[in-house]
Coordinates of C-alpha atoms in Angstrom, one line a residue:
X1 CA 0.5 -0.2 -0.2
X2 CA 1.8 3.1 -1.0
X3 CA 2.0 6.5 2.0
X4 CA -0.7 8.2 0.1
X5 CA -3.3 4.8 0.8
X6 CA -1.9 4.8 4.0
X7 CA -3.1 8.3 5.4
X8 CA -6.2 8.3 2.6
X9 CA -6.9 5.0 5.6
X10 CA -6.4 7.4 8.3
X11 CA -8.4 10.7 7.7
X12 CA -11.5 8.0 6.2
X13 CA -10.7 6.3 10.3
X14 CA -10.9 9.9 11.1
X15 CA -14.3 11.2 9.7
X16 CA -16.0 8.2 10.5
X17 CA -15.5 8.7 14.0
X18 CA -17.3 11.9 13.9
X19 CA -19.4 9.4 12.1
X20 CA -18.9 11.7 9.1
X21 CA -20.5 9.3 5.7
X22 CA -20.1 8.1 1.8
X23 CA -15.7 9.1 2.3
X24 CA -14.6 5.6 2.6
X25 CA -10.7 5.7 1.9
X26 CA -11.1 5.4 -2.0
X27 CA -13.1 8.9 -2.0
X28 CA -10.7 10.7 0.3
X29 CA -7.1 9.0 -2.2
X30 CA -8.9 11.1 -5.2
X31 CA -9.1 14.2 -2.6
X32 CA -5.4 14.6 -1.9
X33 CA -3.2 16.8 -3.5
X34 CA 0.7 17.0 -3.6
X35 CA 1.2 20.9 -1.6
X36 CA 2.4 23.3 -4.9
X37 CA 5.9 23.7 -2.6
X38 CA 7.2 20.5 -0.9
X39 CA 8.3 23.4 2.3
X40 CA 4.4 23.0 3.2
X41 CA 4.7 19.5 3.5
X42 CA 4.3 15.7 1.4
X43 CA 0.4 15.8 1.2
X44 CA -2.4 17.9 1.9
X45 CA -5.5 17.4 2.3
X46 CA -8.6 19.8 1.0
X47 CA -11.4 20.1 4.0
X48 CA -13.9 22.3 1.4
X49 CA -16.4 19.9 1.4
X50 CA -16.8 18.4 4.8
X51 CA -17.9 22.3 5.5
X52 CA -21.7 20.9 5.0
X53 CA -21.6 17.5 6.6
X54 CA -19.9 18.9 9.8
X55 CA -21.4 22.6 9.5
X56 CA -18.3 23.5 10.5
X57 CA -15.8 26.6 9.0
X58 CA -13.1 24.5 6.8
X59 CA -10.2 26.1 9.0
X60 CA -12.0 24.7 11.5
X61 CA -12.1 21.2 10.2
X62 CA -9.4 21.3 9.4
X63 CA -7.5 22.0 12.6
X64 CA -10.1 19.3 14.6
X65 CA -8.9 16.3 12.4
X66 CA -5.3 17.4 11.9
X67 CA -4.6 16.5 16.0
X68 CA -6.9 13.2 14.9
X69 CA -4.5 12.2 12.2
X70 CA -1.1 10.5 13.9
X71 CA 1.2 7.5 14.0
X72 CA 3.8 6.2 10.9
X73 CA 4.2 6.4 8.4
X74 CA 3.5 10.4 9.0
X75 CA 5.9 12.2 11.1
X76 CA 3.5 15.3 11.2
X77 CA -0.2 16.7 10.8
X78 CA -1.3 20.8 10.8
X79 CA -3.6 21.8 9.8
X80 CA -3.1 25.4 7.1
X81 CA -6.4 27.5 6.5
X82 CA -8.7 25.3 4.6
X83 CA -5.9 21.8 4.6
X84 CA -4.2 19.7 6.4
X85 CA -0.8 19.2 5.4
X86 CA 1.1 15.5 6.1
X87 CA 4.6 15.6 6.9
X88 CA 5.9 11.5 6.3
X89 CA 9.2 10.0 7.7
X90 CA 11.4 10.3 5.2
X91 CA 14.4 7.3 6.4
X92 CA 11.2 5.8 7.0
X93 CA 9.9 6.0 3.4
X94 CA 13.0 5.9 2.4
X95 CA 14.0 2.7 3.6
X96 CA 10.6 0.8 3.2
X97 CA 10.9 3.0 -1.2
X98 CA 14.8 1.3 -1.9
X99 CA 14.2 -2.1 0.0
X100 CA 10.9 -2.3 -2.1
X101 CA 12.3 -1.3 -5.3
X102 CA 15.9 -3.3 -4.5
X103 CA 14.2 -6.3 -4.0
X104 CA 11.1 -6.8 -6.6
X105 CA 13.0 -5.1 -9.2
X106 CA 11.1 -5.0 -13.0
X107 CA 8.5 -6.1 -10.9
X108 CA 8.4 -3.4 -9.3
X109 CA 4.7 -1.7 -9.7
X110 CA 3.3 -5.4 -11.3
X111 CA -0.7 -6.1 -9.7
X112 CA -2.0 -9.3 -10.9
X113 CA -5.8 -6.7 -11.7
X114 CA -6.4 -8.1 -15.4
X115 CA -6.3 -11.6 -13.0
X116 CA -4.2 -13.0 -17.1
X117 CA -7.5 -12.7 -19.0
X118 CA -6.8 -10.6 -22.5
X119 CA -7.1 -8.1 -23.9
X120 CA -6.6 -7.9 -27.7
X121 CA -5.8 -4.2 -28.9
X122 CA -5.9 -2.9 -32.1
X123 CA -3.1 -0.8 -33.1
X124 CA -0.5 0.0 -36.2
X125 CA -2.3 -1.2 -39.2
X126 CA -0.9 0.2 -41.7
X127 CA -2.5 -0.3 -45.7
X128 CA -0.9 -2.2 -47.6
X129 CA 0.6 -1.3 -50.7
X130 CA 1.9 1.6 -49.6
X131 CA 4.8 3.2 -47.5
X132 CA 4.8 3.4 -43.6
X133 CA 4.7 6.7 -43.0
X134 CA 5.3 8.7 -40.4
X135 CA 1.9 8.8 -39.4
X136 CA 1.5 5.2 -38.4
X137 CA 4.2 5.8 -36.1
X138 CA 1.3 7.1 -33.3
X139 CA -0.8 3.9 -33.5
X140 CA 2.2 1.3 -33.7
X141 CA 4.2 3.0 -31.0
X142 CA 0.4 3.9 -28.4
X143 CA -0.8 0.7 -28.6
X144 CA 2.3 -1.5 -28.1
X145 CA 2.9 1.2 -25.0
X146 CA -0.3 -0.1 -24.0
X147 CA -0.2 -3.2 -24.3
X148 CA 3.0 -3.4 -22.0
X149 CA 0.8 -0.9 -19.3
X150 CA -1.5 -3.5 -19.1
X151 CA 0.6 -6.3 -19.0
X152 CA 2.1 -4.9 -15.9
X153 CA -0.9 -4.5 -15.1
X154 CA -1.8 -8.7 -14.8
X155 CA -3.8 -8.9 -17.8
X156 CA -2.8 -10.3 -21.2
X157 CA -2.3 -8.6 -24.1
X158 CA -3.2 -9.6 -27.7
X159 CA -1.9 -7.5 -30.8
X160 CA -3.8 -7.0 -32.9
X161 CA -2.1 -5.8 -36.6
X162 CA -5.2 -5.2 -38.3
X163 CA -3.9 -4.3 -41.8
X164 CA -5.0 -2.6 -44.5
X165 CA -5.3 -4.9 -47.3
X166 CA -8.8 -4.6 -48.6
X167 CA -11.1 -2.5 -50.0
X168 CA -11.5 -0.6 -53.7
X169 CA -7.6 1.1 -53.5
X170 CA -6.8 -1.6 -54.1
X171 CA -8.7 -2.1 -57.6
X172 CA -6.3 1.7 -58.1
X173 CA -3.2 0.0 -57.5
X174 CA -4.9 -3.3 -60.1
X175 CA -5.6 -0.8 -62.8
X176 CA -2.4 1.5 -62.4
X177 CA -0.4 -1.6 -62.7
X178 CA -1.7 -2.9 -65.3
X179 CA -0.8 0.4 -66.6
X180 CA 1.7 1.3 -65.8
X181 CA 3.1 -1.3 -64.1
X182 CA 7.0 -3.0 -64.6
X183 CA 7.6 -6.2 -62.4
X184 CA 11.1 -5.8 -62.0
X185 CA 11.1 -2.8 -60.1
X186 CA 8.3 -4.0 -57.7
X187 CA 10.2 -6.5 -56.8
X188 CA 13.3 -4.3 -56.5
X189 CA 11.8 -1.3 -54.3
X190 CA 8.7 -2.7 -54.0
X191 CA 6.7 0.1 -51.2
X192 CA 8.7 3.1 -53.3
X193 CA 7.3 1.9 -55.9
X194 CA 3.6 1.3 -55.2
X195 CA 3.5 4.2 -53.7
X196 CA 4.6 5.9 -56.6
X197 CA 2.0 3.7 -59.2
X198 CA -0.9 5.2 -57.0
X199 CA 0.2 8.9 -56.7
X200 CA -0.2 8.3 -60.8
X201 CA -3.4 6.7 -60.7
X202 CA -4.4 9.8 -58.7
X203 CA -3.2 12.4 -60.4
X204 CA -3.9 11.4 -63.8
X205 CA -7.9 10.7 -62.3
X206 CA -8.0 14.7 -62.8
X207 CA -8.1 14.3 -66.2
X208 CA -9.8 10.9 -66.8
X209 CA -12.1 10.3 -64.7
X210 CA -13.2 6.5 -66.3
X211 CA -9.8 5.9 -64.4
X212 CA -11.6 6.0 -61.0
X213 CA -14.3 3.5 -62.6
X214 CA -12.2 0.8 -63.9
X215 CA -10.6 0.8 -60.1
X216 CA -14.0 0.4 -58.9
X217 CA -14.3 -2.9 -61.6
X218 CA -11.2 -3.6 -61.0
X219 CA -11.9 -4.5 -57.2
X220 CA -15.2 -6.3 -57.7
X221 CA -13.7 -9.0 -59.5
X222 CA -11.1 -9.0 -57.0
X223 CA -14.2 -9.2 -54.6
X224 CA -15.6 -11.8 -56.9
X225 CA -12.5 -14.2 -56.7
X226 CA -11.2 -13.2 -60.0
X227 CA -7.6 -15.0 -61.4
X228 CA -5.0 -12.6 -61.7
X229 CA -6.9 -9.9 -59.6
X230 CA -6.7 -12.1 -56.8
X231 CA -2.5 -12.5 -57.3
X232 CA -1.9 -9.0 -57.9
X233 CA -3.6 -8.3 -54.2
X234 CA -1.8 -11.0 -52.5
X235 CA 1.1 -10.3 -54.2
X236 CA 1.6 -6.0 -52.8
X237 CA 0.4 -7.6 -49.6
X238 CA 3.4 -10.4 -49.1
X239 CA 5.6 -7.6 -50.7
X240 CA 4.2 -5.0 -48.1
X241 CA 4.5 -7.0 -45.0
X242 CA 8.4 -7.8 -45.7
X243 CA 9.2 -4.2 -45.9
X244 CA 6.5 -3.8 -43.1
X245 CA 8.6 -6.7 -40.7
X246 CA 12.1 -5.0 -41.1
X247 CA 10.3 -1.7 -39.1
X248 CA 8.8 -3.6 -36.4
X249 CA 11.7 -5.3 -36.0
X250 CA 13.6 -2.1 -35.6
X251 CA 11.3 -0.8 -33.3
X252 CA 11.0 -3.8 -31.7
X253 CA 7.3 -4.0 -31.6
X254 CA 5.6 -8.1 -32.4
X255 CA 2.3 -8.7 -33.2
X256 CA 0.2 -11.4 -31.9
X257 CA -2.0 -11.6 -35.3
X258 CA -2.0 -9.9 -38.3
X259 CA -5.5 -11.0 -39.7
X260 CA -5.7 -7.8 -41.9
X261 CA -9.9 -7.0 -43.7
X262 CA -10.1 -9.8 -46.4
X263 CA -9.8 -12.5 -43.2
X264 CA -13.9 -10.6 -42.5
X265 CA -15.0 -11.4 -45.7
X266 CA -16.1 -14.9 -45.1
X267 CA -17.7 -13.8 -41.8
X268 CA -19.6 -10.4 -42.7
X269 CA -23.2 -12.5 -43.7
X270 CA -23.3 -13.7 -40.3
X271 CA -23.3 -10.2 -39.1
X272 CA -25.9 -9.1 -42.3
X273 CA -28.1 -12.5 -40.8
X274 CA -27.8 -11.1 -37.2
X275 CA -29.5 -8.3 -37.8
X276 CA -31.2 -9.1 -40.0
X277 CA -32.8 -11.8 -37.5
X278 CA -33.0 -9.0 -35.1
X279 CA -35.2 -7.6 -36.6
X280 CA -32.6 -4.1 -37.2
X281 CA -31.4 -3.5 -40.9
X282 CA -33.6 -1.1 -42.7
X283 CA -33.3 0.5 -45.6
X284 CA -32.4 4.1 -46.5
X285 CA -32.1 4.9 -50.8
X286 CA -31.8 1.0 -51.6
X287 CA -28.9 0.6 -49.1
X288 CA -29.3 -1.5 -45.6
X289 CA -28.5 0.7 -42.0
X290 CA -28.9 0.0 -38.2
X291 CA -31.2 3.0 -36.9
X292 CA -29.3 5.4 -34.4
X293 CA -32.1 7.9 -34.4
X294 CA -32.4 7.1 -29.1
X295 CA -28.6 8.0 -29.4
X296 CA -28.5 11.6 -31.9
X297 CA -26.1 9.6 -34.3
X298 CA -26.0 8.6 -38.0
X299 CA -27.1 5.5 -39.5
X300 CA -25.1 2.9 -39.1
X301 CA -24.5 1.9 -42.6
X302 CA -24.2 -1.7 -43.1
X303 CA -24.6 -2.6 -46.5
X304 CA -24.5 0.1 -49.7
X305 CA -27.2 -0.1 -52.7
X306 CA -24.7 -2.6 -54.8
X307 CA -24.7 -4.6 -51.6
X308 CA -21.2 -3.5 -51.3
X309 CA -20.3 -4.6 -47.4
X310 CA -18.9 -1.7 -45.5
X311 CA -15.5 -0.7 -42.4
X312 CA -18.9 -1.2 -40.2
X313 CA -20.0 -4.4 -41.2
X314 CA -16.1 -5.7 -41.5
X315 CA -15.5 -4.3 -37.7
X316 CA -18.7 -5.3 -36.2
X317 CA -17.5 -9.1 -37.5
X318 CA -14.3 -8.0 -36.1
X319 CA -15.6 -7.0 -32.6
X320 CA -17.6 -11.2 -32.2
X321 CA -14.5 -12.9 -34.1
X322 CA -12.3 -11.6 -30.9
X323 CA -15.0 -11.5 -28.4
X324 CA -15.6 -15.8 -29.3
X325 CA -11.5 -16.2 -29.6
X326 CA -10.5 -14.1 -26.8
X327 CA -13.4 -13.8 -24.5
X328 CA -11.9 -10.7 -23.3
X329 CA -11.5 -8.4 -20.2
X330 CA -11.9 -4.7 -22.7
X331 CA -10.8 -4.9 -26.5
X332 CA -8.4 -1.4 -28.0
X333 CA -8.1 -0.2 -31.1
X334 CA -6.0 2.2 -31.5
X335 CA -6.9 4.3 -34.2
X336 CA -7.1 8.0 -35.0
X337 CA -9.2 10.1 -33.5
X338 CA -11.3 11.1 -36.7
X339 CA -12.4 7.5 -36.1
X340 CA -15.0 8.7 -33.1
X341 CA -17.7 8.5 -34.7
X342 CA -17.6 5.7 -36.2
X343 CA -16.7 3.8 -33.7
X344 CA -19.4 4.6 -31.2
X345 CA -21.3 3.9 -34.0
X346 CA -19.9 0.8 -34.0
X347 CA -20.2 0.0 -30.3
X348 CA -24.2 1.0 -29.9
X349 CA -25.2 -1.1 -32.8
X350 CA -23.4 -4.3 -31.0
X351 CA -25.1 -3.0 -28.0
X352 CA -28.6 -3.0 -29.4
X353 CA -27.2 -6.5 -31.4
X354 CA -27.6 -7.5 -27.1
X355 CA -23.9 -7.8 -26.1
X356 CA -23.5 -6.6 -22.5
X357 CA -20.4 -6.9 -23.8
X358 CA -20.0 -3.6 -26.2
X359 CA -19.2 -1.7 -22.9
X360 CA -16.1 -3.7 -22.4
X361 CA -14.6 -2.2 -26.7
X362 CA -12.7 1.0 -25.9
X363 CA -11.4 3.6 -29.2
X364 CA -8.3 5.4 -27.8
X365 CA -8.1 8.3 -30.4
X366 CA -5.1 10.6 -30.9
X367 CA -4.4 13.7 -32.8
X368 CA -2.1 14.0 -36.0
X369 CA 1.7 13.9 -37.3
X370 CA 2.2 16.9 -38.4
X371 CA 5.6 17.8 -41.5
X372 CA 4.9 22.1 -40.9
X373 CA 2.0 22.4 -39.6
X374 CA -0.4 20.3 -42.2
X375 CA -1.7 16.4 -42.5
X376 CA 1.2 14.1 -44.6
X377 CA -1.0 12.5 -46.6
X378 CA 0.0 9.4 -48.9
X379 CA -1.9 10.6 -51.5
X380 CA -1.1 13.6 -52.4
X381 CA 2.5 11.5 -52.0
X382 CA 3.8 14.2 -49.8
X383 CA 5.0 11.7 -46.5
X384 CA 7.7 11.2 -44.4
X385 CA 9.3 7.5 -44.8
X386 CA 8.8 6.1 -41.1
X387 CA 11.9 4.0 -41.8
X388 CA 14.2 6.9 -43.8
X389 CA 13.3 8.7 -40.0
X390 CA 15.2 5.6 -38.8
X391 CA 17.5 4.8 -40.6
X392 CA 18.7 8.8 -40.1
X393 CA 18.9 9.1 -36.1
X394 CA 20.4 5.9 -36.0
X395 CA 23.1 7.7 -38.4
X396 CA 22.8 11.3 -37.1
X397 CA 23.1 8.7 -33.0
X398 CA 26.3 7.1 -34.3
X399 CA 28.1 10.4 -35.9
X400 CA 27.3 11.4 -31.3
X401 CA 28.3 8.5 -30.6
X402 CA 32.5 8.8 -32.8
X403 CA 32.7 12.5 -31.8
X404 CA 31.7 11.4 -27.5
X405 CA 32.6 7.6 -26.8
X406 CA 34.6 6.2 -29.7
X407 CA 35.5 3.0 -27.4
X408 CA 31.9 2.3 -26.4
X409 CA 31.8 -1.0 -26.9
X410 CA 28.6 -2.5 -29.0
X411 CA 28.6 1.1 -31.3
X412 CA 25.8 0.4 -33.1
X413 CA 23.8 -1.7 -31.0
X414 CA 23.7 1.2 -29.2
X415 CA 22.8 3.1 -31.3
X416 CA 20.5 1.1 -32.5
X417 CA 18.3 2.2 -29.5
X418 CA 18.9 5.6 -28.3
X419 CA 18.2 6.6 -32.5
X420 CA 14.5 4.6 -32.8
X421 CA 14.1 5.1 -29.0
X422 CA 14.1 9.2 -29.7
X423 CA 11.1 8.3 -31.8
X424 CA 9.5 7.1 -30.4
X425 CA 9.7 8.8 -26.7
X426 CA 8.5 12.4 -28.5
X427 CA 5.5 10.8 -29.9
X428 CA 4.4 9.0 -26.5
X429 CA 5.8 12.0 -24.4
X430 CA 3.2 14.1 -25.9
X431 CA -0.8 13.1 -24.7
X432 CA -1.6 11.1 -27.1
X433 CA -4.8 13.3 -28.4
X434 CA -2.5 16.0 -29.0
X435 CA -1.5 16.7 -33.0
X436 CA 3.0 16.4 -33.4
X437 CA 5.2 18.2 -35.7
X438 CA 7.6 15.8 -37.1
X439 CA 11.0 16.9 -36.1
X440 CA 14.1 14.8 -36.1
X441 CA 16.5 17.8 -34.2
X442 CA 13.9 17.5 -31.3
X443 CA 14.0 14.4 -30.9
X444 CA 17.4 13.9 -31.0
X445 CA 19.0 16.5 -28.9
X446 CA 20.5 14.9 -25.7
X447 CA 19.0 17.8 -23.5
X448 CA 15.5 18.5 -22.2
X449 CA 12.5 16.3 -22.3
X450 CA 13.7 13.8 -25.1
X451 CA 14.3 9.4 -24.7
X452 CA 18.3 10.4 -25.6
X453 CA 17.8 12.5 -22.3
X454 CA 16.1 10.1 -20.3
X455 CA 18.6 7.0 -21.9
X456 CA 21.9 9.1 -20.8
X457 CA 20.6 9.9 -17.1
X458 CA 19.7 5.8 -16.6
X459 CA 23.8 5.2 -18.3
X460 CA 24.7 7.8 -15.8
X461 CA 23.7 5.9 -13.3
X462 CA 25.1 2.8 -14.4
X463 CA 27.8 4.9 -14.8
X464 CA 27.5 5.5 -10.9
X465 CA 27.1 1.4 -9.6
X466 CA 29.9 0.1 -11.5
X467 CA 32.5 3.1 -10.1
X468 CA 30.9 2.0 -7.2
X469 CA 31.3 -1.0 -7.1
X470 CA 28.3 -1.8 -5.7
X471 CA 27.0 -4.6 -4.0
X472 CA 22.7 -5.0 -3.9
X473 CA 23.1 -7.0 -0.8
X474 CA 23.7 -3.2 0.7
X475 CA 23.5 -2.8 5.0
X476 CA 21.0 -1.2 6.3
X477 CA 20.3 3.4 5.3
X478 CA 23.0 5.4 7.2
X479 CA 21.7 7.6 9.0
X480 CA 22.2 10.5 7.3
X481 CA 22.6 10.0 4.7
X482 CA 19.6 10.7 2.1
X483 CA 18.7 13.1 4.3
X484 CA 19.1 16.1 1.3
X485 CA 15.7 17.7 -0.1
X486 CA 18.2 16.2 -3.6
X487 CA 17.0 12.8 -2.3
X488 CA 13.6 13.1 -0.9
X489 CA 12.6 14.9 -4.1
X490 CA 13.8 11.3 -5.0
X491 CA 12.6 8.8 -3.1
X492 CA 8.8 10.3 -3.0
X493 CA 8.5 9.5 -7.6
X494 CA 10.4 7.4 -6.2
X495 CA 7.4 6.0 -4.0
X496 CA 5.4 6.7 -6.9
X497 CA 5.3 4.4 -9.4
X498 CA 2.7 1.9 -9.2
X499 CA 0.3 4.7 -9.0
X500 CA 1.5 6.2 -12.1
X501 CA 1.3 3.1 -13.7
X502 CA -2.0 3.0 -12.3
X503 CA -3.6 6.2 -13.9
X504 CA -1.8 4.5 -17.1
X505 CA -3.0 1.6 -18.0
X506 CA -7.0 3.8 -16.6
X507 CA -6.5 6.3 -19.3
X508 CA -4.7 4.9 -22.0
X509 CA -1.9 7.0 -21.4
X510 CA 1.1 6.4 -22.9
X511 CA 2.3 9.7 -21.3
X512 CA 1.6 9.3 -18.1
X513 CA 4.8 7.2 -18.1
X514 CA 6.6 9.7 -20.4
X515 CA 6.4 12.2 -18.5
X516 CA 7.1 10.1 -15.3
X517 CA 10.4 9.1 -16.4
X518 CA 11.8 12.8 -17.6
X519 CA 11.4 14.1 -13.9
X520 CA 12.8 11.7 -12.2
X521 CA 15.5 12.0 -14.8
X522 CA 15.5 15.5 -13.7
X523 CA 14.9 15.2 -10.1
X524 CA 18.2 12.0 -9.8
X525 CA 20.9 14.8 -11.5
X526 CA 20.0 17.3 -9.7
X527 CA 20.3 15.3 -6.8
X528 CA 23.8 13.9 -8.6
X529 CA 24.7 17.8 -9.2
X530 CA 24.3 18.8 -5.4
X531 CA 25.4 15.6 -3.4
X532 CA 29.1 13.2 -3.1
X533 CA 27.3 10.1 -4.1
X534 CA 31.3 8.2 -4.2
X535 CA 33.6 10.0 -2.0
X536 CA 32.5 10.3 1.0
X537 CA 32.5 7.8 4.0
X538 CA 31.4 4.3 2.9
X539 CA 28.0 3.7 4.7
X540 CA 27.0 6.9 3.2
X541 CA 28.3 6.0 -0.5
X542 CA 26.6 2.2 -0.1
X543 CA 23.4 4.0 1.3
X544 CA 23.8 6.9 -1.9
X545 CA 24.3 3.7 -4.1
X546 CA 21.4 2.3 -2.7
X547 CA 19.0 5.4 -3.9
X548 CA 20.6 5.6 -7.4
X549 CA 20.7 1.6 -8.6
X550 CA 16.8 2.1 -6.9
X551 CA 16.7 5.0 -10.1
X552 CA 18.4 2.3 -12.1
X553 CA 15.4 0.0 -12.1
X554 CA 12.6 2.0 -12.4
X555 CA 14.1 4.8 -15.3
X556 CA 14.8 1.0 -17.4
X557 CA 11.1 -0.4 -16.6
X558 CA 9.6 3.3 -17.1
X559 CA 11.7 3.1 -21.1
X560 CA 10.6 -1.1 -21.2
X561 CA 7.2 -0.3 -20.4
X562 CA 7.2 2.7 -23.6
X563 CA 8.9 0.3 -25.6
X564 CA 12.5 1.6 -25.6
X565 CA 15.7 0.3 -24.4
X566 CA 18.3 1.6 -21.0
X567 CA 21.8 1.1 -23.0
X568 CA 23.6 1.0 -19.0
X569 CA 26.8 3.2 -21.2
X570 CA 26.0 5.6 -23.6

């Protein structure tokens, strides 16, 4: 139990003794604040809400309650106006926090709340035959981090790459290949050549609208199983996946399933039949829809007037398949913010079909990746390729290593870890709904709120442990070794790591951990700059190195949850 939970329990007990109802430990915990200035205390409790129940002024309530709350882990409880400020027993807290982290290592912050239940996570999902652009980065790294966080909470994540491998665009690509394609060029550089053909199709279609009709015709042939269309489609898909896997391997992202849109082709008739049986389908201009008027939403289009099925039909089939396959605790879709209405409609249709588990499905939206403040567009050829960005990031880090530390072991591996990590961290330190402007220069700086800064801090701390010949089975903390305000700031942050993971999981928000590791790195660097760690008496040095070792363990685990490596030397 964290110290905030212990304090919340003491406050709840004191209120219960005064006959105040509706303030259990969980409610009190949610009211606790962190004072803006550490000199004011470690935890604060505002008493405004209690005025009505106790029929007293908040300052009076604070003064009376403060006298009733004491004992471990508190050193002092003080009323300041309408607040009670709590000061923790720093020596006892330091011993408990550091001891726990060193004993548990990477398991610190683990939870069993998930009880091993499965959580399918729909992430990445690029379109085949198109390049893996910076625009696809967000779903990939946000989804992978959420999977890591859910696993930390005791769930069993199922990473699903729902590939965009079906739709009219493949009819267009087949037309483009038949008109202008060169087999040798496609084999040599599949994604680059297929993108060139795709962009050319849209350029030519401006002056020749009949190309759009041809594209639709060839997609219909594909749907009907035409041999040539299927052969080309499968070739485009296989070549694309090979290229994608190079990028996934570079980012250390793997999948449990690559069932894309095409996988559900034979599963959609069942959805239409179920909707008919439940009396949910109505006709609208020749198309079949599910009305969502009662939710003030447009109808969900299930089948076009020409009989073609749509995204909604396919996603309903996918939802049924996933529930039947995984019996999930929750299902997560990491898909851009522009699809918000689509998922709202999807869940409401499932609810109308009588599936209570639809309430356990979560759309996790995110903002756009911008270039010079504008959205990237594959169709217009205005795209920044992720593979090129990762390669450039790695090359730039290699240059820095050659300049600063040319004798570093495993230079290539460290350059990959730092270069790729910089790109991932630049995304995940931001709240996912915010748009992000692409800037390689900003990503790669070793100062400020960046991945390289956090990784370098971890490496610096590892260096301290090596130089100090740190032994894990250290003696108890020496009196006064960690009395500084800098040490206490680090200990307070370390103590809060499990709660940060919990918040990140509850809100599907990896940026909670991104911000946390930045704060911990900054706090540790202040400790490093202001407190002598190695040049001290042996017991003092050993105690301070225990704190350093705890920082190493938590930084490494925080970075791992985000999908980053933590090099021990840089």
